[in-house]
Each structure stands twice: as C-alpha cells, then as structure tokens.
C-alpha cells in the first residue's frame, strides 16, 4: 500500500489499520488487490476494484469482507455492477465457467461459493448459460467445479433449447442437469416437454436423458412439420 494509518485503543493496542492505494494482501491460499482496505480485529474489508484469487478461483467486486480465522469472504456487488467469478471446470484450460451475482459468499477455503441475487453461470465451451436467484457452487480440493445447485426461477439456455424449473442440480460429473419442480424443456418449437423432474445433458446435442413424472402427468408436445 502507498498509505498506512494506524489507530490505537485506550489500552495502547492497535485497533484499526487503514491502507490506501494499491493495497495487496497475501495469505497461504489467497491473494487480493484493492484501492483501499481496513483491518479491524479479525476482519479485513477491501474497497474499490477488488481482485481476489482463491487458488484458481478469480473474483472481481466492489467490496469484500474477509474473516481471518476461517478465511470466509462476503463479497458485495449490485445489479448494475455484479460480483464476477471465474474458475476451471475440467482438465481443458479453455473449459472455464464465468459466474456473476449481486452477492457472493465463500466458505471452507473456497470449497463452497454461494451466489445470491440475479445469479448467472456461463459455460462458453459448451455454449450454455443458467440464470437463477441463488446458485451454490461446490468445488473440489483443486477448486474445479464438482457440482452446482440452482434455486428460484431457474432458466437454462442451450443452443436450440431452453429449459425452466424451480430448482436444478448437476449430476454425473457435470455432464447432466436435473431440473426439479415445474420443469419444462422446449427445443426450437419442435419439442415441448413438461414434468416435475427432467434430466438433460449439458451438451445440447445429446438431448434429454429422461423424465420422471412422479405425481404429475408427463406432457409432451411435438411439432413434426418441416419448414419449407
């Protein structure tokens, strides 16, 4: 940092540190940069153009609050300037996921990332994105995506196909997505499938895995007319 101000308490102990301009933080599993920082007790707050790296997870935000003992983080954005997160999915370097939301919570040394408020996940390598009100990302020890769960007005957009549901969860090593509650899959106006439970491939070319109607009847509409 270019500027440091320190404040002592009545007992003479340091109570608060304020850093300005080009702040850099280094911890065993974390690096951060910001315009300003305040260290008070066991909490550090970072403000302005915050860049946070948790192993291979990259985060950009306006405000980050770090809890020192357990390395938890509370990351704030808003609808106009959301929190942005990038991380690896598989072995291929180009297969990365970009996520954003109005707020993000990191727990367990970046093993769990919770996105809240207009959450969105993009996987460009497979050409799809998912939107929901809340998304929980579960990462493995190398911080690659192991699984995610989405809740609240879930919408999945794939090439030539769109799906909606109340909830969704990935399965089979992120190869499929299970849609739960008022699930519906529409494919280019030719397929309209509705059920309480539908599982589809993340690769749109592989189609629908299966549908389990449960207590609600399966509805299927097909349009077999070819365009002239």
Coordinates of C-alpha atoms in Angstrom, one line a residue:
X1 CA 0.0 0.0 0.0
X2 CA 1.1 3.6 -0.6
X3 CA -0.5 4.9 2.6
X4 CA -1.0 3.4 6.1
X5 CA -2.8 4.9 9.1
X6 CA -2.9 3.1 12.4
X7 CA -5.3 3.7 15.3
X8 CA -4.6 2.7 18.9
X9 CA -7.2 1.9 21.6
X10 CA -7.2 3.1 25.2
X11 CA -5.1 0.2 26.2
X12 CA -2.4 1.1 23.7
X13 CA -3.1 -1.9 21.4
X14 CA -3.6 -1.4 17.7
X15 CA -7.3 -1.4 17.0
X16 CA -7.6 -0.4 13.3
X17 CA -5.4 -0.1 10.3
X18 CA -6.4 1.8 7.1
X19 CA -4.5 1.3 3.8
X20 CA -5.0 3.4 0.7
X21 CA -3.9 3.0 -2.9
X22 CA -2.6 -0.2 -4.4
X23 CA -3.4 -2.4 -1.5
X24 CA -2.0 -6.0 -1.8
X25 CA -2.9 -8.9 0.6
X26 CA -1.1 -12.3 0.5
X27 CA -2.3 -15.3 2.5
X28 CA -1.5 -19.1 2.1
X29 CA -4.4 -19.8 -0.2
X30 CA -5.5 -16.2 -1.1
X31 CA -4.2 -13.1 -2.8
X32 CA -6.1 -9.8 -3.1
X33 CA -5.7 -6.3 -4.5
X34 CA -7.9 -3.3 -3.9
X35 CA -7.9 0.5 -3.8
X36 CA -8.5 0.7 -0.1
X37 CA -8.5 -1.7 2.9
X38 CA -9.5 -1.5 6.6
X39 CA -8.1 -4.1 9.1
X40 CA -10.1 -4.2 12.3
X41 CA -9.8 -7.1 14.7
X42 CA -10.1 -10.4 12.8
X43 CA -11.8 -8.8 9.8
X44 CA -10.4 -7.1 6.7
X45 CA -12.6 -5.0 4.4
X46 CA -11.4 -4.3 0.8
X47 CA -12.9 -1.5 -1.3
X48 CA -12.7 -0.4 -4.9
X49 CA -11.6 -2.6 -7.9
X50 CA -11.2 -5.6 -5.7
X51 CA -9.4 -8.6 -7.3
X52 CA -9.4 -11.7 -5.2
X53 CA -7.8 -15.0 -6.1
X54 CA -8.6 -18.2 -4.1
X55 CA -6.2 -20.7 -5.6
X56 CA -7.7 -21.0 -9.2
X57 CA -10.9 -19.1 -8.4
X58 CA -10.7 -15.5 -9.7
X59 CA -13.1 -12.9 -8.2
X60 CA -13.8 -9.2 -9.1
X61 CA -16.0 -7.0 -6.9
X62 CA -16.5 -3.6 -5.4
X63 CA -16.4 -4.6 -1.8
X64 CA -15.1 -7.7 0.0
X65 CA -15.2 -8.6 3.7
X66 CA -12.7 -11.2 4.8
X67 CA -12.8 -13.2 8.0
X68 CA -9.3 -14.1 9.0
X69 CA -9.6 -17.3 11.2
X70 CA -11.7 -19.4 8.7
X71 CA -10.9 -17.4 5.6
X72 CA -14.5 -16.9 4.8
X73 CA -15.4 -14.0 2.5
X74 CA -18.6 -11.9 2.0
X75 CA -18.5 -10.2 -1.5
X76 CA -20.8 -7.4 -2.4
X77 CA -21.9 -6.0 -5.8
X78 CA -25.2 -4.8 -7.2
X79 CA -27.5 -5.3 -10.2
X80 CA -25.5 -2.8 -12.3
X81 CA -22.1 -3.9 -11.2
X82 CA -22.3 -7.6 -10.1
X83 CA -19.7 -9.8 -8.5
X84 CA -17.8 -11.7 -11.2
X85 CA -16.2 -15.1 -10.6
X86 CA -14.2 -17.4 -13.0
X87 CA -12.9 -20.9 -12.4
X88 CA -12.0 -24.1 -14.1
X89 CA -14.4 -26.9 -14.9
X90 CA -12.4 -29.8 -16.3
X91 CA -8.9 -30.6 -17.5
X92 CA -9.1 -28.4 -20.6
X93 CA -7.7 -25.0 -19.9
X94 CA -10.3 -23.4 -22.2
X95 CA -13.2 -25.0 -20.3
X96 CA -13.8 -22.3 -17.7
X97 CA -17.0 -21.1 -16.1
X98 CA -17.9 -17.4 -15.6
X99 CA -20.4 -16.6 -12.8
X100 CA -21.9 -13.4 -11.6
X101 CA -24.4 -12.3 -8.9
X102 CA -25.3 -9.3 -6.7
X103 CA -23.6 -11.0 -3.8
X104 CA -21.3 -14.0 -3.2
X105 CA -20.3 -15.9 0.0
X106 CA -17.2 -18.1 0.2
X107 CA -16.9 -20.8 2.8
X108 CA -14.5 -23.6 3.6
X109 CA -11.4 -22.1 1.9
X110 CA -13.2 -21.6 -1.3
X111 CA -14.7 -25.1 -1.4
X112 CA -18.3 -23.6 -1.4
X113 CA -19.3 -20.4 -3.2
X114 CA -22.9 -19.2 -2.8
X115 CA -24.2 -16.7 -5.4
X116 CA -27.3 -14.6 -4.4
X117 CA -29.4 -12.2 -6.4
X118 CA -29.7 -12.5 -10.2
X119 CA -27.1 -15.2 -10.3
X120 CA -25.8 -16.4 -13.7
X121 CA -23.4 -19.1 -14.8
X122 CA -21.9 -19.2 -18.3
X123 CA -20.0 -22.2 -19.7
X124 CA -18.8 -20.9 -23.1
X125 CA -17.1 -24.1 -24.1
X126 CA -20.5 -25.9 -24.2
X127 CA -22.5 -22.8 -25.3
X128 CA -24.9 -22.6 -22.4
X129 CA -25.8 -20.3 -19.5
X130 CA -28.0 -20.7 -16.5
X131 CA -29.9 -18.0 -14.5
X132 CA -31.4 -18.3 -11.0
X133 CA -32.0 -16.3 -7.9
X134 CA -29.4 -18.4 -5.9
X135 CA -26.7 -20.8 -7.0
X136 CA -24.4 -22.8 -4.8
X137 CA -21.1 -24.0 -6.3
X138 CA -19.3 -27.0 -4.8
X139 CA -15.6 -27.1 -5.7
X140 CA -13.1 -29.9 -5.1
X141 CA -9.7 -29.6 -3.4
X142 CA -8.1 -28.1 -6.6
X143 CA -11.0 -25.6 -6.9
X144 CA -12.5 -27.2 -10.0
X145 CA -16.3 -27.4 -10.2
X146 CA -17.7 -30.6 -8.6
X147 CA -21.4 -29.7 -8.6
X148 CA -23.8 -26.8 -8.5
X149 CA -27.3 -26.3 -7.3
X150 CA -29.7 -23.5 -8.5
X151 CA -32.8 -22.3 -6.9
X152 CA -35.6 -19.8 -7.8
X153 CA -36.8 -19.2 -11.3
X154 CA -34.1 -21.3 -12.9
X155 CA -33.6 -20.8 -16.7
X156 CA -31.1 -22.8 -18.7
X157 CA -30.4 -21.7 -22.3
X158 CA -28.6 -24.0 -24.6
X159 CA -28.0 -23.9 -28.4
X160 CA -31.5 -24.6 -29.8
X161 CA -33.0 -25.4 -26.4
X162 CA -34.3 -23.7 -23.4
X163 CA -35.3 -25.2 -20.0
X164 CA -37.0 -23.8 -16.9
X165 CA -37.7 -25.2 -13.4
X166 CA -38.0 -24.2 -9.8
X167 CA -34.6 -25.9 -8.9
X168 CA -31.7 -27.6 -10.7
X169 CA -28.7 -29.6 -9.8
X170 CA -25.8 -31.0 -11.8
X171 CA -25.1 -34.8 -11.8
X172 CA -22.7 -37.3 -13.4
X173 CA -19.6 -35.1 -13.2
X174 CA -21.5 -32.0 -14.5
X175 CA -22.5 -33.9 -17.6
X176 CA -26.2 -33.7 -16.9
X177 CA -28.5 -31.2 -15.1
X178 CA -31.5 -32.4 -13.2
X179 CA -34.5 -30.0 -13.3
X180 CA -36.9 -30.2 -10.4
X181 CA -40.3 -28.6 -9.9
X182 CA -42.4 -27.3 -12.8
X183 CA -39.7 -28.5 -15.2
X184 CA -40.1 -27.7 -18.8
X185 CA -37.8 -28.2 -21.9
X186 CA -38.6 -26.5 -25.2
X187 CA -36.4 -27.3 -28.3
X188 CA -36.7 -25.0 -31.3
X189 CA -40.5 -25.1 -31.2
X190 CA -40.5 -28.8 -32.1
X191 CA -40.3 -30.4 -28.6
X192 CA -42.2 -29.2 -25.5
X193 CA -41.7 -31.5 -22.5
X194 CA -43.1 -30.7 -19.1
X195 CA -42.8 -32.7 -15.9
X196 CA -41.9 -32.4 -12.2
X197 CA -38.5 -33.9 -12.9
X198 CA -36.4 -33.8 -16.2
X199 CA -32.8 -34.6 -16.6
X200 CA -30.9 -33.2 -19.6
X201 CA -27.3 -33.3 -20.9
X202 CA -25.3 -30.1 -20.6
X203 CA -24.2 -30.8 -24.2
X204 CA -27.4 -29.9 -26.1
X205 CA -26.5 -32.2 -29.0
X206 CA -27.1 -35.2 -26.7
X207 CA -30.7 -34.4 -25.9
X208 CA -32.9 -35.3 -22.9
X209 CA -31.7 -38.1 -20.6
X210 CA -35.1 -38.9 -19.1
X211 CA -38.2 -37.6 -17.4
X212 CA -39.6 -39.0 -14.1
X213 CA -43.3 -37.8 -13.9
X214 CA -43.8 -38.7 -10.3
X215 CA -47.1 -37.3 -9.0
X216 CA -47.7 -35.3 -12.1
X217 CA -48.5 -36.5 -15.6
X218 CA -45.9 -36.1 -18.3
X219 CA -46.8 -33.6 -21.0
X220 CA -45.1 -33.9 -24.4
X221 CA -45.9 -31.9 -27.5
X222 CA -44.2 -32.5 -30.8
X223 CA -44.2 -30.4 -34.0
X224 CA -43.2 -32.7 -36.9
X225 CA -43.9 -30.2 -39.7
X226 CA -40.7 -29.3 -41.6
X227 CA -40.2 -25.7 -42.8
X228 CA -40.4 -25.3 -46.5

